């Protein structure tokens, strides 16, 4: 029974079951409040969904990169392993040249031989001795010391007169030709001496610190006999500061019969000193029994202070 004067409110059974009304039967939540909270829940839900979607998207973008990095690392390690194995295998086997490599090697050898030939021709035409000062040059004031120089070999030639053959003495060339600094050496234009040791002593054009000496002879190519048996072989060099001083031994050298026409020799560092007189002493030749020929002798260095 409902008392008179009371307002009878219509209630929803579903709302009553869900706790929409309080014990007095009054609604506990207004429709406005419910709508606001519903919107808040929806926004929160949408935000969570969005956050989850962004995380998912980020994970979806990074995951392939990680997978690719792992695959690349595996391939790199496998490649390094194969490379090290190949190098180890190759190092344990002798190197085999391919036909191309062999051709290139032959070409390189050919180039080197050509360069050596060119160098020999340049040295023949312009030897280093032509580029250095020569203190044994007569035109610069160098002089022979005849009292310390060997006698000239007297050459003879056969002469036939009235059916009788005799030996006629030829005019000999003196030792001065050796210090004339000639660059063109002609067969026979030399100073000949007999016996060993043969000596040529020179007063230098200037007092000089001697570092090198040069000895010249015609090469086999222009020799009429195709030999240079009269060329000096082993020789020694001595120096004096003054004419009355004892000689200082400066070194022993060998002139090569198959070498350049003008060959230069360096004095030992401990023998380098300043001298006014230099002597060349020839101890042997390349086989000529009668005489030895000297074509050219030079003394190199710097003027002594």
mmCIF file with all atom_site columns, C-alpha atoms in Angstrom, residues 107-249:
data_model
loop_
_atom_site.group_PDB
_atom_site.id
_atom_site.type_symbol
_atom_site.label_atom_id
_atom_site.label_alt_id
_atom_site.label_comp_id
_atom_site.label_asym_id
_atom_site.label_entity_id
_atom_site.label_seq_id
_atom_site.pdbx_PDB_ins_code
_atom_site.Cartn_x
_atom_site.Cartn_y
_atom_site.Cartn_z
_atom_site.occupancy
_atom_site.B_iso_or_equiv
_atom_site.pdbx_formal_charge
_atom_site.auth_seq_id
_atom_site.auth_comp_id
_atom_site.auth_asym_id
_atom_site.auth_atom_id
_atom_site.pdbx_PDB_model_num
ATOM 1   C CA . UNK A 1 107 ? 108.528 -7.985 -68.414 1.00 0.00 ? 107 UNK A CA 1
ATOM 2   C CA . UNK A 1 108 ? 109.897 -6.561 -65.157 1.00 0.00 ? 108 UNK A CA 1
ATOM 3   C CA . UNK A 1 109 ? 113.128 -8.516 -65.582 1.00 0.00 ? 109 UNK A CA 1
ATOM 4   C CA . UNK A 1 110 ? 113.386 -7.205 -69.136 1.00 0.00 ? 110 UNK A CA 1
ATOM 5   C CA . UNK A 1 111 ? 112.892 -3.625 -67.939 1.00 0.00 ? 111 UNK A CA 1
ATOM 6   C CA . UNK A 1 112 ? 115.586 -4.060 -65.271 1.00 0.00 ? 112 UNK A CA 1
ATOM 7   C CA . UNK A 1 113 ? 118.047 -5.426 -67.833 1.00 0.00 ? 113 UNK A CA 1
ATOM 8   C CA . UNK A 1 114 ? 117.323 -2.522 -70.176 1.00 0.00 ? 114 UNK A CA 1
ATOM 9   C CA . UNK A 1 115 ? 117.857 -0.028 -67.345 1.00 0.00 ? 115 UNK A CA 1
ATOM 10  C CA . UNK A 1 116 ? 121.200 -1.635 -66.482 1.00 0.00 ? 116 UNK A CA 1
ATOM 11  C CA . UNK A 1 117 ? 122.292 -1.416 -70.129 1.00 0.00 ? 117 UNK A CA 1
ATOM 12  C CA . UNK A 1 118 ? 121.279 2.247  -70.308 1.00 0.00 ? 118 UNK A CA 1
ATOM 13  C CA . UNK A 1 119 ? 123.119 2.979  -67.058 1.00 0.00 ? 119 UNK A CA 1
ATOM 14  C CA . UNK A 1 120 ? 126.281 1.320  -68.394 1.00 0.00 ? 120 UNK A CA 1
ATOM 15  C CA . UNK A 1 121 ? 126.100 3.396  -71.558 1.00 0.00 ? 121 UNK A CA 1
ATOM 16  C CA . UNK A 1 122 ? 125.633 6.602  -69.556 1.00 0.00 ? 122 UNK A CA 1
ATOM 17  C CA . UNK A 1 123 ? 128.528 5.700  -67.248 1.00 0.00 ? 123 UNK A CA 1
ATOM 18  C CA . UNK A 1 124 ? 130.678 4.983  -70.294 1.00 0.00 ? 124 UNK A CA 1
ATOM 19  C CA . UNK A 1 125 ? 129.855 8.270  -71.979 1.00 0.00 ? 125 UNK A CA 1
ATOM 20  C CA . UNK A 1 126 ? 129.824 10.358 -68.799 1.00 0.00 ? 126 UNK A CA 1
ATOM 21  C CA . UNK A 1 127 ? 131.649 8.602  -65.920 1.00 0.00 ? 127 UNK A CA 1
ATOM 22  C CA . UNK A 1 128 ? 131.349 10.063 -62.400 1.00 0.00 ? 128 UNK A CA 1
ATOM 23  C CA . UNK A 1 129 ? 135.051 11.003 -62.531 1.00 0.00 ? 129 UNK A CA 1
ATOM 24  C CA . UNK A 1 130 ? 134.230 13.596 -65.224 1.00 0.00 ? 130 UNK A CA 1
ATOM 25  C CA . UNK A 1 131 ? 131.914 15.397 -62.795 1.00 0.00 ? 131 UNK A CA 1
ATOM 26  C CA . UNK A 1 132 ? 134.356 15.690 -59.865 1.00 0.00 ? 132 UNK A CA 1
ATOM 27  C CA . UNK A 1 133 ? 137.364 17.965 -59.328 1.00 0.00 ? 133 UNK A CA 1
ATOM 28  C CA . UNK A 1 134 ? 140.638 16.400 -60.474 1.00 0.00 ? 134 UNK A CA 1
ATOM 29  C CA . UNK A 1 135 ? 143.701 17.571 -58.524 1.00 0.00 ? 135 UNK A CA 1
ATOM 30  C CA . UNK A 1 136 ? 146.022 15.474 -60.716 1.00 0.00 ? 136 UNK A CA 1
ATOM 31  C CA . UNK A 1 137 ? 145.171 17.496 -63.838 1.00 0.00 ? 137 UNK A CA 1
ATOM 32  C CA . UNK A 1 138 ? 148.176 18.954 -65.652 1.00 0.00 ? 138 UNK A CA 1
ATOM 33  C CA . UNK A 1 139 ? 146.251 21.902 -67.086 1.00 0.00 ? 139 UNK A CA 1
ATOM 34  C CA . UNK A 1 140 ? 145.338 22.953 -63.533 1.00 0.00 ? 140 UNK A CA 1
ATOM 35  C CA . UNK A 1 141 ? 148.969 22.934 -62.369 1.00 0.00 ? 141 UNK A CA 1
ATOM 36  C CA . UNK A 1 142 ? 149.635 19.313 -61.402 1.00 0.00 ? 142 UNK A CA 1
ATOM 37  C CA . UNK A 1 143 ? 153.182 18.133 -62.129 1.00 0.00 ? 143 UNK A CA 1
ATOM 38  C CA . UNK A 1 144 ? 155.002 14.801 -62.301 1.00 0.00 ? 144 UNK A CA 1
ATOM 39  C CA . UNK A 1 145 ? 157.730 14.023 -59.785 1.00 0.00 ? 145 UNK A CA 1
ATOM 40  C CA . UNK A 1 146 ? 160.148 12.309 -62.189 1.00 0.00 ? 146 UNK A CA 1
ATOM 41  C CA . UNK A 1 147 ? 162.530 11.200 -59.448 1.00 0.00 ? 147 UNK A CA 1
ATOM 42  C CA . UNK A 1 148 ? 159.739 9.035  -57.999 1.00 0.00 ? 148 UNK A CA 1
ATOM 43  C CA . UNK A 1 149 ? 158.343 7.824  -61.338 1.00 0.00 ? 149 UNK A CA 1
ATOM 44  C CA . UNK A 1 150 ? 159.287 4.613  -63.175 1.00 0.00 ? 150 UNK A CA 1
ATOM 45  C CA . UNK A 1 151 ? 161.241 4.578  -66.436 1.00 0.00 ? 151 UNK A CA 1
ATOM 46  C CA . UNK A 1 152 ? 159.345 4.562  -69.703 1.00 0.00 ? 152 UNK A CA 1
ATOM 47  C CA . UNK A 1 153 ? 159.242 1.307  -71.640 1.00 0.00 ? 153 UNK A CA 1
ATOM 48  C CA . UNK A 1 154 ? 161.038 1.610  -74.949 1.00 0.00 ? 154 UNK A CA 1
ATOM 49  C CA . UNK A 1 155 ? 158.920 0.158  -77.693 1.00 0.00 ? 155 UNK A CA 1
ATOM 50  C CA . UNK A 1 156 ? 160.396 -1.259 -80.870 1.00 0.00 ? 156 UNK A CA 1
ATOM 51  C CA . UNK A 1 157 ? 159.024 -2.406 -84.184 1.00 0.00 ? 157 UNK A CA 1
ATOM 52  C CA . UNK A 1 158 ? 160.513 -4.712 -86.823 1.00 0.00 ? 158 UNK A CA 1
ATOM 53  C CA . UNK A 1 159 ? 162.264 -2.967 -89.738 1.00 0.00 ? 159 UNK A CA 1
ATOM 54  C CA . UNK A 1 160 ? 163.403 -4.739 -92.906 1.00 0.00 ? 160 UNK A CA 1
ATOM 55  C CA . UNK A 1 161 ? 166.254 -3.290 -94.995 1.00 0.00 ? 161 UNK A CA 1
ATOM 56  C CA . UNK A 1 162 ? 168.060 -5.080 -97.843 1.00 0.00 ? 162 UNK A CA 1
ATOM 57  C CA . UNK A 1 163 ? 166.554 -8.354 -96.733 1.00 0.00 ? 163 UNK A CA 1
ATOM 58  C CA . UNK A 1 164 ? 167.758 -7.884 -93.191 1.00 0.00 ? 164 UNK A CA 1
ATOM 59  C CA . UNK A 1 165 ? 165.167 -7.569 -90.401 1.00 0.00 ? 165 UNK A CA 1
ATOM 60  C CA . UNK A 1 166 ? 166.043 -5.494 -87.379 1.00 0.00 ? 166 UNK A CA 1
ATOM 61  C CA . UNK A 1 167 ? 164.238 -3.858 -84.467 1.00 0.00 ? 167 UNK A CA 1
ATOM 62  C CA . UNK A 1 168 ? 163.739 -0.151 -84.695 1.00 0.00 ? 168 UNK A CA 1
ATOM 63  C CA . UNK A 1 169 ? 162.982 1.862  -81.605 1.00 0.00 ? 169 UNK A CA 1
ATOM 64  C CA . UNK A 1 170 ? 159.729 3.762  -81.614 1.00 0.00 ? 170 UNK A CA 1
ATOM 65  C CA . UNK A 1 171 ? 159.181 7.159  -80.155 1.00 0.00 ? 171 UNK A CA 1
ATOM 66  C CA . UNK A 1 172 ? 157.765 6.526  -76.720 1.00 0.00 ? 172 UNK A CA 1
ATOM 67  C CA . UNK A 1 173 ? 154.987 8.444  -75.038 1.00 0.00 ? 173 UNK A CA 1
ATOM 68  C CA . UNK A 1 174 ? 155.946 10.013 -71.726 1.00 0.00 ? 174 UNK A CA 1
ATOM 69  C CA . UNK A 1 175 ? 154.048 9.734  -68.405 1.00 0.00 ? 175 UNK A CA 1
ATOM 70  C CA . UNK A 1 176 ? 152.601 13.241 -68.767 1.00 0.00 ? 176 UNK A CA 1
ATOM 71  C CA . UNK A 1 177 ? 149.811 11.818 -70.924 1.00 0.00 ? 177 UNK A CA 1
ATOM 72  C CA . UNK A 1 178 ? 148.390 10.083 -67.825 1.00 0.00 ? 178 UNK A CA 1
ATOM 73  C CA . UNK A 1 179 ? 147.561 13.402 -66.092 1.00 0.00 ? 179 UNK A CA 1
ATOM 74  C CA . UNK A 1 180 ? 146.128 15.264 -69.086 1.00 0.00 ? 180 UNK A CA 1
ATOM 75  C CA . UNK A 1 181 ? 142.551 14.377 -68.091 1.00 0.00 ? 181 UNK A CA 1
ATOM 76  C CA . UNK A 1 182 ? 141.566 12.931 -71.472 1.00 0.00 ? 182 UNK A CA 1
ATOM 77  C CA . UNK A 1 183 ? 138.009 11.643 -71.749 1.00 0.00 ? 183 UNK A CA 1
ATOM 78  C CA . UNK A 1 184 ? 138.576 10.001 -75.155 1.00 0.00 ? 184 UNK A CA 1
ATOM 79  C CA . UNK A 1 185 ? 141.048 7.129  -74.851 1.00 0.00 ? 185 UNK A CA 1
ATOM 80  C CA . UNK A 1 186 ? 142.540 5.737  -78.073 1.00 0.00 ? 186 UNK A CA 1
ATOM 81  C CA . UNK A 1 187 ? 144.472 2.472  -78.323 1.00 0.00 ? 187 UNK A CA 1
ATOM 82  C CA . UNK A 1 188 ? 148.233 2.981  -77.949 1.00 0.00 ? 188 UNK A CA 1
ATOM 83  C CA . UNK A 1 189 ? 147.987 6.542  -76.590 1.00 0.00 ? 189 UNK A CA 1
ATOM 84  C CA . UNK A 1 190 ? 149.286 5.602  -73.154 1.00 0.00 ? 190 UNK A CA 1
ATOM 85  C CA . UNK A 1 191 ? 152.393 5.601  -70.983 1.00 0.00 ? 191 UNK A CA 1
ATOM 86  C CA . UNK A 1 192 ? 154.054 2.188  -70.789 1.00 0.00 ? 192 UNK A CA 1
ATOM 87  C CA . UNK A 1 193 ? 156.493 1.004  -68.138 1.00 0.00 ? 193 UNK A CA 1
ATOM 88  C CA . UNK A 1 194 ? 158.112 -2.345 -67.507 1.00 0.00 ? 194 UNK A CA 1
ATOM 89  C CA . UNK A 1 195 ? 158.411 -4.447 -64.374 1.00 0.00 ? 195 UNK A CA 1
ATOM 90  C CA . UNK A 1 196 ? 156.635 -4.339 -61.033 1.00 0.00 ? 196 UNK A CA 1
ATOM 91  C CA . UNK A 1 197 ? 156.011 -2.349 -59.052 1.00 0.00 ? 197 UNK A CA 1
ATOM 92  C CA . UNK A 1 198 ? 155.616 0.509  -61.489 1.00 0.00 ? 198 UNK A CA 1
ATOM 93  C CA . UNK A 1 199 ? 155.190 3.954  -60.007 1.00 0.00 ? 199 UNK A CA 1
ATOM 94  C CA . UNK A 1 200 ? 153.715 7.306  -61.063 1.00 0.00 ? 200 UNK A CA 1
ATOM 95  C CA . UNK A 1 201 ? 154.166 10.197 -58.588 1.00 0.00 ? 201 UNK A CA 1
ATOM 96  C CA . UNK A 1 202 ? 152.297 13.495 -58.883 1.00 0.00 ? 202 UNK A CA 1
ATOM 97  C CA . UNK A 1 203 ? 152.465 16.872 -57.205 1.00 0.00 ? 203 UNK A CA 1
ATOM 98  C CA . UNK A 1 204 ? 148.812 17.894 -57.005 1.00 0.00 ? 204 UNK A CA 1
ATOM 99  C CA . UNK A 1 205 ? 147.551 21.186 -58.357 1.00 0.00 ? 205 UNK A CA 1
ATOM 100 C CA . UNK A 1 206 ? 146.336 22.073 -54.826 1.00 0.00 ? 206 UNK A CA 1
ATOM 101 C CA . UNK A 1 207 ? 146.819 20.631 -51.397 1.00 0.00 ? 207 UNK A CA 1
ATOM 102 C CA . UNK A 1 208 ? 143.672 18.521 -51.159 1.00 0.00 ? 208 UNK A CA 1
ATOM 103 C CA . UNK A 1 209 ? 141.786 16.199 -48.849 1.00 0.00 ? 209 UNK A CA 1
ATOM 104 C CA . UNK A 1 210 ? 141.791 13.078 -51.027 1.00 0.00 ? 210 UNK A CA 1
ATOM 105 C CA . UNK A 1 211 ? 138.643 10.924 -50.996 1.00 0.00 ? 211 UNK A CA 1
ATOM 106 C CA . UNK A 1 212 ? 138.701 9.025  -54.338 1.00 0.00 ? 212 UNK A CA 1
ATOM 107 C CA . UNK A 1 213 ? 141.028 8.093  -57.170 1.00 0.00 ? 213 UNK A CA 1
ATOM 108 C CA . UNK A 1 214 ? 140.153 7.080  -60.757 1.00 0.00 ? 214 UNK A CA 1
ATOM 109 C CA . UNK A 1 215 ? 142.078 4.852  -63.152 1.00 0.00 ? 215 UNK A CA 1
ATOM 110 C CA . UNK A 1 216 ? 141.380 4.673  -66.895 1.00 0.00 ? 216 UNK A CA 1
ATOM 111 C CA . UNK A 1 217 ? 142.166 2.213  -69.698 1.00 0.00 ? 217 UNK A CA 1
ATOM 112 C CA . UNK A 1 218 ? 140.677 1.376  -73.087 1.00 0.00 ? 218 UNK A CA 1
ATOM 113 C CA . UNK A 1 219 ? 137.895 -1.260 -73.003 1.00 0.00 ? 219 UNK A CA 1
ATOM 114 C CA . UNK A 1 220 ? 138.098 -4.603 -74.784 1.00 0.00 ? 220 UNK A CA 1
ATOM 115 C CA . UNK A 1 221 ? 135.548 -3.425 -77.352 1.00 0.00 ? 221 UNK A CA 1
ATOM 116 C CA . UNK A 1 222 ? 138.003 -1.012 -79.014 1.00 0.00 ? 222 UNK A CA 1
ATOM 117 C CA . UNK A 1 223 ? 141.196 -2.954 -78.391 1.00 0.00 ? 223 UNK A CA 1
ATOM 118 C CA . UNK A 1 224 ? 142.739 -4.337 -81.664 1.00 0.00 ? 224 UNK A CA 1
ATOM 119 C CA . UNK A 1 225 ? 143.436 -7.649 -79.909 1.00 0.00 ? 225 UNK A CA 1
ATOM 120 C CA . UNK A 1 226 ? 140.046 -7.649 -78.069 1.00 0.00 ? 226 UNK A CA 1
ATOM 121 C CA . UNK A 1 227 ? 142.009 -7.953 -74.826 1.00 0.00 ? 227 UNK A CA 1
ATOM 122 C CA . UNK A 1 228 ? 143.382 -5.536 -72.239 1.00 0.00 ? 228 UNK A CA 1
ATOM 123 C CA . UNK A 1 229 ? 146.243 -7.645 -70.943 1.00 0.00 ? 229 UNK A CA 1
ATOM 124 C CA . UNK A 1 230 ? 148.409 -4.536 -70.469 1.00 0.00 ? 230 UNK A CA 1
ATOM 125 C CA . UNK A 1 231 ? 145.854 -2.870 -68.173 1.00 0.00 ? 231 UNK A CA 1
ATOM 126 C CA . UNK A 1 232 ? 146.767 -2.466 -64.490 1.00 0.00 ? 232 UNK A CA 1
ATOM 127 C CA . UNK A 1 233 ? 145.228 -5.037 -62.189 1.00 0.00 ? 233 UNK A CA 1
ATOM 128 C CA . UNK A 1 234 ? 146.152 -4.533 -58.537 1.00 0.00 ? 234 UNK A CA 1
ATOM 129 C CA . UNK A 1 235 ? 147.450 -1.133 -57.521 1.00 0.00 ? 235 UNK A CA 1
ATOM 130 C CA . UNK A 1 236 ? 148.101 0.875  -54.357 1.00 0.00 ? 236 UNK A CA 1
ATOM 131 C CA . UNK A 1 237 ? 147.908 4.587  -53.582 1.00 0.00 ? 237 UNK A CA 1
ATOM 132 C CA . UNK A 1 238 ? 150.206 6.595  -51.288 1.00 0.00 ? 238 UNK A CA 1
ATOM 133 C CA . UNK A 1 239 ? 150.179 10.195 -50.125 1.00 0.00 ? 239 UNK A CA 1
ATOM 134 C CA . UNK A 1 240 ? 152.660 12.768 -48.796 1.00 0.00 ? 240 UNK A CA 1
ATOM 135 C CA . UNK A 1 241 ? 152.086 16.118 -47.182 1.00 0.00 ? 241 UNK A CA 1
ATOM 136 C CA . UNK A 1 242 ? 155.597 17.328 -48.068 1.00 0.00 ? 242 UNK A CA 1
ATOM 137 C CA . UNK A 1 243 ? 158.225 15.947 -50.419 1.00 0.00 ? 243 UNK A CA 1
ATOM 138 C CA . UNK A 1 244 ? 160.524 14.853 -47.587 1.00 0.00 ? 244 UNK A CA 1
ATOM 139 C CA . UNK A 1 245 ? 157.806 13.207 -45.457 1.00 0.00 ? 245 UNK A CA 1
ATOM 140 C CA . UNK A 1 246 ? 157.270 9.497  -45.237 1.00 0.00 ? 246 UNK A CA 1
ATOM 141 C CA . UNK A 1 247 ? 154.529 8.130  -47.442 1.00 0.00 ? 247 UNK A CA 1
ATOM 142 C CA . UNK A 1 248 ? 151.098 7.342  -46.015 1.00 0.00 ? 248 UNK A CA 1
ATOM 143 C CA . UNK A 1 249 ? 149.466 4.189  -47.350 1.00 0.00 ? 249 UNK A CA 1
#
